[in-house]
mmCIF file of C-alpha atoms in Angstrom:
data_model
loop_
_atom_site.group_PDB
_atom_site.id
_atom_site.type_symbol
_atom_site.label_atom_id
_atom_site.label_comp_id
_atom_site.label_asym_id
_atom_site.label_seq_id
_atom_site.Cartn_x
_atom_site.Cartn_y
_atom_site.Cartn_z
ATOM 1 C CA UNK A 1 29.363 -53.547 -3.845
ATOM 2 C CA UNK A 2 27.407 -55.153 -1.481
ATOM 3 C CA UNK A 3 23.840 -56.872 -1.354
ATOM 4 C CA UNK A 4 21.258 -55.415 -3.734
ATOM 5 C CA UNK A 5 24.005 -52.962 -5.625
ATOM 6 C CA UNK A 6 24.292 -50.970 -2.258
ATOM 7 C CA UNK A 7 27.651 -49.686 -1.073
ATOM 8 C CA UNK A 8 29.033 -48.734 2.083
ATOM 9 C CA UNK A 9 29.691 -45.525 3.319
ATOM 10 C CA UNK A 10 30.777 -44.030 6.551
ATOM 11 C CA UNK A 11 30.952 -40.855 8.060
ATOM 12 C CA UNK A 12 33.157 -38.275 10.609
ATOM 13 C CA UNK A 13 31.451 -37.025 13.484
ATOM 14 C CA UNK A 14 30.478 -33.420 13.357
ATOM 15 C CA UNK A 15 29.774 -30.871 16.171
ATOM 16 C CA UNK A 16 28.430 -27.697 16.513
ATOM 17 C CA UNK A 17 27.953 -25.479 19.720
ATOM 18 C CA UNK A 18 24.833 -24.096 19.976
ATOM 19 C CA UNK A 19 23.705 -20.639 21.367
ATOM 20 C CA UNK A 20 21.041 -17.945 20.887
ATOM 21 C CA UNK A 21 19.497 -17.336 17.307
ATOM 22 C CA UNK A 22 21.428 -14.893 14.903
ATOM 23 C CA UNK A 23 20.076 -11.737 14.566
ATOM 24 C CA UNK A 24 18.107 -10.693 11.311
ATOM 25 C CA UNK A 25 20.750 -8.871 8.779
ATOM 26 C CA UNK A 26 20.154 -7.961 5.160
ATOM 27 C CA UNK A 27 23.193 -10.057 4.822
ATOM 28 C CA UNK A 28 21.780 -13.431 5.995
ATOM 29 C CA UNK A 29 18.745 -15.194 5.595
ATOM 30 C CA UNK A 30 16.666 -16.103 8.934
ATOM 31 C CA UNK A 31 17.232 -19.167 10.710
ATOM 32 C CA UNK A 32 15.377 -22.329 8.989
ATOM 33 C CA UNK A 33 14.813 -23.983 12.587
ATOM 34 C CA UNK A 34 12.947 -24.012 15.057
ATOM 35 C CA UNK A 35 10.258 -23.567 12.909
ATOM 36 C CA UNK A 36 7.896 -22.210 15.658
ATOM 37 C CA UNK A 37 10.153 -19.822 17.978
ATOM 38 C CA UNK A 38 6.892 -19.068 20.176
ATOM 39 C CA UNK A 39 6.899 -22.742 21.256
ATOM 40 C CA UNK A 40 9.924 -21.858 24.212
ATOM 41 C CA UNK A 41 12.903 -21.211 25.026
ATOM 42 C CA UNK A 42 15.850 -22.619 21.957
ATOM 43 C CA UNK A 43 19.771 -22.370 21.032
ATOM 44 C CA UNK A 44 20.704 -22.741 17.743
ATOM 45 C CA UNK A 45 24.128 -23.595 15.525
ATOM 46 C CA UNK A 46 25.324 -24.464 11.874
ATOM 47 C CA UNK A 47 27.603 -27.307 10.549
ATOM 48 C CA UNK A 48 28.606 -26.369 7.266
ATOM 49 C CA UNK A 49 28.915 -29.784 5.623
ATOM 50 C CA UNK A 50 28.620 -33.745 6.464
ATOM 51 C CA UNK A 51 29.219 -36.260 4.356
ATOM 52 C CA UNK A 52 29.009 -39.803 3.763
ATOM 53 C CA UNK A 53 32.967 -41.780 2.245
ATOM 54 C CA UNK A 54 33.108 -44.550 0.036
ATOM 55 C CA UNK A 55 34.120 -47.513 2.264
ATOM 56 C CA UNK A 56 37.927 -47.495 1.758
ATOM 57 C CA UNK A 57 38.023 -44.139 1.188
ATOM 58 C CA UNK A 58 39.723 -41.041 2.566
ATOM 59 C CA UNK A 59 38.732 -38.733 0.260
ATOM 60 C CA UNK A 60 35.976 -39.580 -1.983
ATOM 61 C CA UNK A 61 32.555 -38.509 -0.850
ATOM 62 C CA UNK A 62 29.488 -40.779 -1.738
ATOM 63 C CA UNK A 63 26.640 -38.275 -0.601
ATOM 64 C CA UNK A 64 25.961 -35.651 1.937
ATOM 65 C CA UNK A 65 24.391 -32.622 3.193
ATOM 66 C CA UNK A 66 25.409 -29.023 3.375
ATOM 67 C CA UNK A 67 24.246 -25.677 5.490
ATOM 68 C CA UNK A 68 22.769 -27.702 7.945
ATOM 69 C CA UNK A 69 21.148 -25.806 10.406
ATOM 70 C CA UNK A 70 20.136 -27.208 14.060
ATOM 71 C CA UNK A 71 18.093 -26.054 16.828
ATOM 72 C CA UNK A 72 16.697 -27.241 20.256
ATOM 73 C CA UNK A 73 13.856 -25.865 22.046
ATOM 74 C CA UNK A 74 12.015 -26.396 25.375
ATOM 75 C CA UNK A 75 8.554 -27.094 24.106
ATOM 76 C CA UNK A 76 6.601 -28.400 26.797
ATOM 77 C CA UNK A 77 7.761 -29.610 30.570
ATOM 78 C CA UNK A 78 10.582 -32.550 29.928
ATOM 79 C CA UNK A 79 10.627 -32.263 26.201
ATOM 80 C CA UNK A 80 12.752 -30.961 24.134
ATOM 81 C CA UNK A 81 12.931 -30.344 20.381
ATOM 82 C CA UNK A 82 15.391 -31.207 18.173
ATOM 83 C CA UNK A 83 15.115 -29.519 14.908
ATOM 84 C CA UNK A 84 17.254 -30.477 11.784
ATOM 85 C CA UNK A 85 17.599 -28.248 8.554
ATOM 86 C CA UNK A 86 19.938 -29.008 5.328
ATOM 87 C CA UNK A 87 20.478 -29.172 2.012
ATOM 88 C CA UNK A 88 21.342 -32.520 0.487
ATOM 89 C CA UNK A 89 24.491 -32.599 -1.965
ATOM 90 C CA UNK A 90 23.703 -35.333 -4.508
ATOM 91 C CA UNK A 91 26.083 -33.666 -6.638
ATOM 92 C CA UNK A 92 28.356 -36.444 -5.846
ATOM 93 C CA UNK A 93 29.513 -40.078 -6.810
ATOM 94 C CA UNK A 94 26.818 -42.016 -5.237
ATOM 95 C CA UNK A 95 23.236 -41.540 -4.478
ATOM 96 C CA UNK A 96 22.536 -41.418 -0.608
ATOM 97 C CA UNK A 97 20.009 -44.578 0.925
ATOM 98 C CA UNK A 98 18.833 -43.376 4.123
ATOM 99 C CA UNK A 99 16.533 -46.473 5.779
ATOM 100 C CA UNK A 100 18.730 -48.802 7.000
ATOM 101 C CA UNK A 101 20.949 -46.524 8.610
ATOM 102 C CA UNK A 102 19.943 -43.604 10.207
ATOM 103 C CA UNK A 103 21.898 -40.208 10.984
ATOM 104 C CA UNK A 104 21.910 -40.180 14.880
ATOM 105 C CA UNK A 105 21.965 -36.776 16.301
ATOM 106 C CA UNK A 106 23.145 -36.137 19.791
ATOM 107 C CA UNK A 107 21.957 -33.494 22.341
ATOM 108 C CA UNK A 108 25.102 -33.062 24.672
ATOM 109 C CA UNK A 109 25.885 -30.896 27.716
ATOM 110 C CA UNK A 110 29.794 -30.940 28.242
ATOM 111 C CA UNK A 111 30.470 -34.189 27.094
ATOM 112 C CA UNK A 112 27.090 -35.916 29.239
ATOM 113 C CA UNK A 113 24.666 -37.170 26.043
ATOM 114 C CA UNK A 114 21.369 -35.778 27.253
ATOM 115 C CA UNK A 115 19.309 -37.311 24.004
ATOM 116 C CA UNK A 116 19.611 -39.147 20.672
ATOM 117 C CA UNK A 117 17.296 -38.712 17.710
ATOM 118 C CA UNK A 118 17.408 -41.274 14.424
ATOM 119 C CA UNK A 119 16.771 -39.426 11.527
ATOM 120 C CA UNK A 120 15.940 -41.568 8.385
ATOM 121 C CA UNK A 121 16.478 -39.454 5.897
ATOM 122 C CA UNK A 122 14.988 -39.768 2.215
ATOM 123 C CA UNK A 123 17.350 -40.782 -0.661
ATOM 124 C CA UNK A 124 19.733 -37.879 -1.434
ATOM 125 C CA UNK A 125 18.805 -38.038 -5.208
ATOM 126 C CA UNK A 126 21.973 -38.032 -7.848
ATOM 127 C CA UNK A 127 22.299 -34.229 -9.374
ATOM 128 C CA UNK A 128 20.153 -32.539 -6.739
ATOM 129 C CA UNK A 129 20.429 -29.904 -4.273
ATOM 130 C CA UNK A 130 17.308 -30.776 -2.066
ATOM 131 C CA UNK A 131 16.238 -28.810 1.528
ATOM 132 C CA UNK A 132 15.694 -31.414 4.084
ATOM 133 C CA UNK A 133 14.119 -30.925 7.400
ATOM 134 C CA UNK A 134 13.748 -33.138 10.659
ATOM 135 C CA UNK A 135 12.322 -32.994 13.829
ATOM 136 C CA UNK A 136 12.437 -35.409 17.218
ATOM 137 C CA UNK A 137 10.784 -34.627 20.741
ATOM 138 C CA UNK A 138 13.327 -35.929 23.348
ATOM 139 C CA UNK A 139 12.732 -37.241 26.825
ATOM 140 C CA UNK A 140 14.892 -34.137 29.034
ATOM 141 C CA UNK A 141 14.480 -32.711 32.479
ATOM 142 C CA UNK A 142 13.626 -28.954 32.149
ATOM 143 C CA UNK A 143 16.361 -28.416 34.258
ATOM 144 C CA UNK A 144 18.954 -29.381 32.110
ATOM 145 C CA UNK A 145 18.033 -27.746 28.861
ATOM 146 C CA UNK A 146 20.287 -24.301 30.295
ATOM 147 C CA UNK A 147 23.076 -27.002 30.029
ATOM 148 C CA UNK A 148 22.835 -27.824 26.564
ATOM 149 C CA UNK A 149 25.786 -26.610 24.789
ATOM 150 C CA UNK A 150 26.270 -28.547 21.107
ATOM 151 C CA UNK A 151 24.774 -30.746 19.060
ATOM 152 C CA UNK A 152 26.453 -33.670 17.076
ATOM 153 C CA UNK A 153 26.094 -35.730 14.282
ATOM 154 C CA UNK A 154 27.431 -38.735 15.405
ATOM 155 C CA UNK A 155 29.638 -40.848 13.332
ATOM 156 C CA UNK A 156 27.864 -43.911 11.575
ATOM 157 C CA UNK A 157 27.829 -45.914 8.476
ATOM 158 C CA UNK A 158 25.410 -45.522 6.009
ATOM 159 C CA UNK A 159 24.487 -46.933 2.840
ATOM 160 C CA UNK A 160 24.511 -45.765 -1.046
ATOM 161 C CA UNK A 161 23.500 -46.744 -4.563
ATOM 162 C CA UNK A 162 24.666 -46.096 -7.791
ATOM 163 C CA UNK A 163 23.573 -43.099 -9.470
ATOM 164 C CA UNK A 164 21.275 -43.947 -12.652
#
């Protein structure tokens, strides 16, 4: 344990490309993100889980976040949004602390890093399944936004406290 009963945690980086919207189905529910498709042009993808390890660890997950949905949309000349949904798994051994160490989430073309957003998430609560959302206006030329092609969580360390 470290300072304050917090423990360290690190994650795997996670990718996903991104492309146009799915269509509706009966099947599937609608896209969670962007939130306002009339805004502009967007690309959309899904990472199905990412999760924060014990420090130590190979194989014991502290906290992390499931169906996570992700979007980017030209929404105004040079800016781009970058649009996070998920659902946090707290349904695991430690409760997820968010503050200190932000989830850093990568706009890429090829393997060029066009934009990074921080997202400080709020604590993934012990025995929940909560919907979290983010969004982050990046600084990127409107003629590079036909280039994006994935978006990725980045690997980081993060930070966790006993469930009570």
């Amino acid at each position: 344990m470290t300072e304050g009963n917090q423990e360290s945690c690190y994650s795997h980086r996670q990718f996903c490309s991104l492309g146009p919207l799915p269509p509706r189905t009966p099947a599937r529910p609608d896209p969670q993100v962007p939130r306002e498709r009339a805004l502009g042009r967007c690309a959309h993808g899904k990472i199905g889980a990412f999760y924060f390890f014990r420090d130590g660890s190979e194989d014991d997950p502290a906290f992390g976040f499931c169906d996570i949905e992700l979007s980017v949309q030209h929404v105004a000349p040079g800016t781009v949004r970058l649009e996070l949904y998920c659902i946090a798994d707290g349904y695991q051994s430690l409760r997820g602390v968010g503050t200190r160490h932000p989830l850093r989430i990568a706009v890429m073309a090829g393997d060029r890093m066009l934009g990074v957003a921080d997202w400080h998430f709020a604590d993934v609560i012990c025995g929940h399944a909560d919907p979290m959302s983010f969004a982050a206006d990046l600084d990127i030329a409107d003629e590079l936004f036909a280039q994006i092609d994935r978006a990725e969580l980045m690997k980081t360390i993060g930070e966790a406290r006993p469930c009570e």
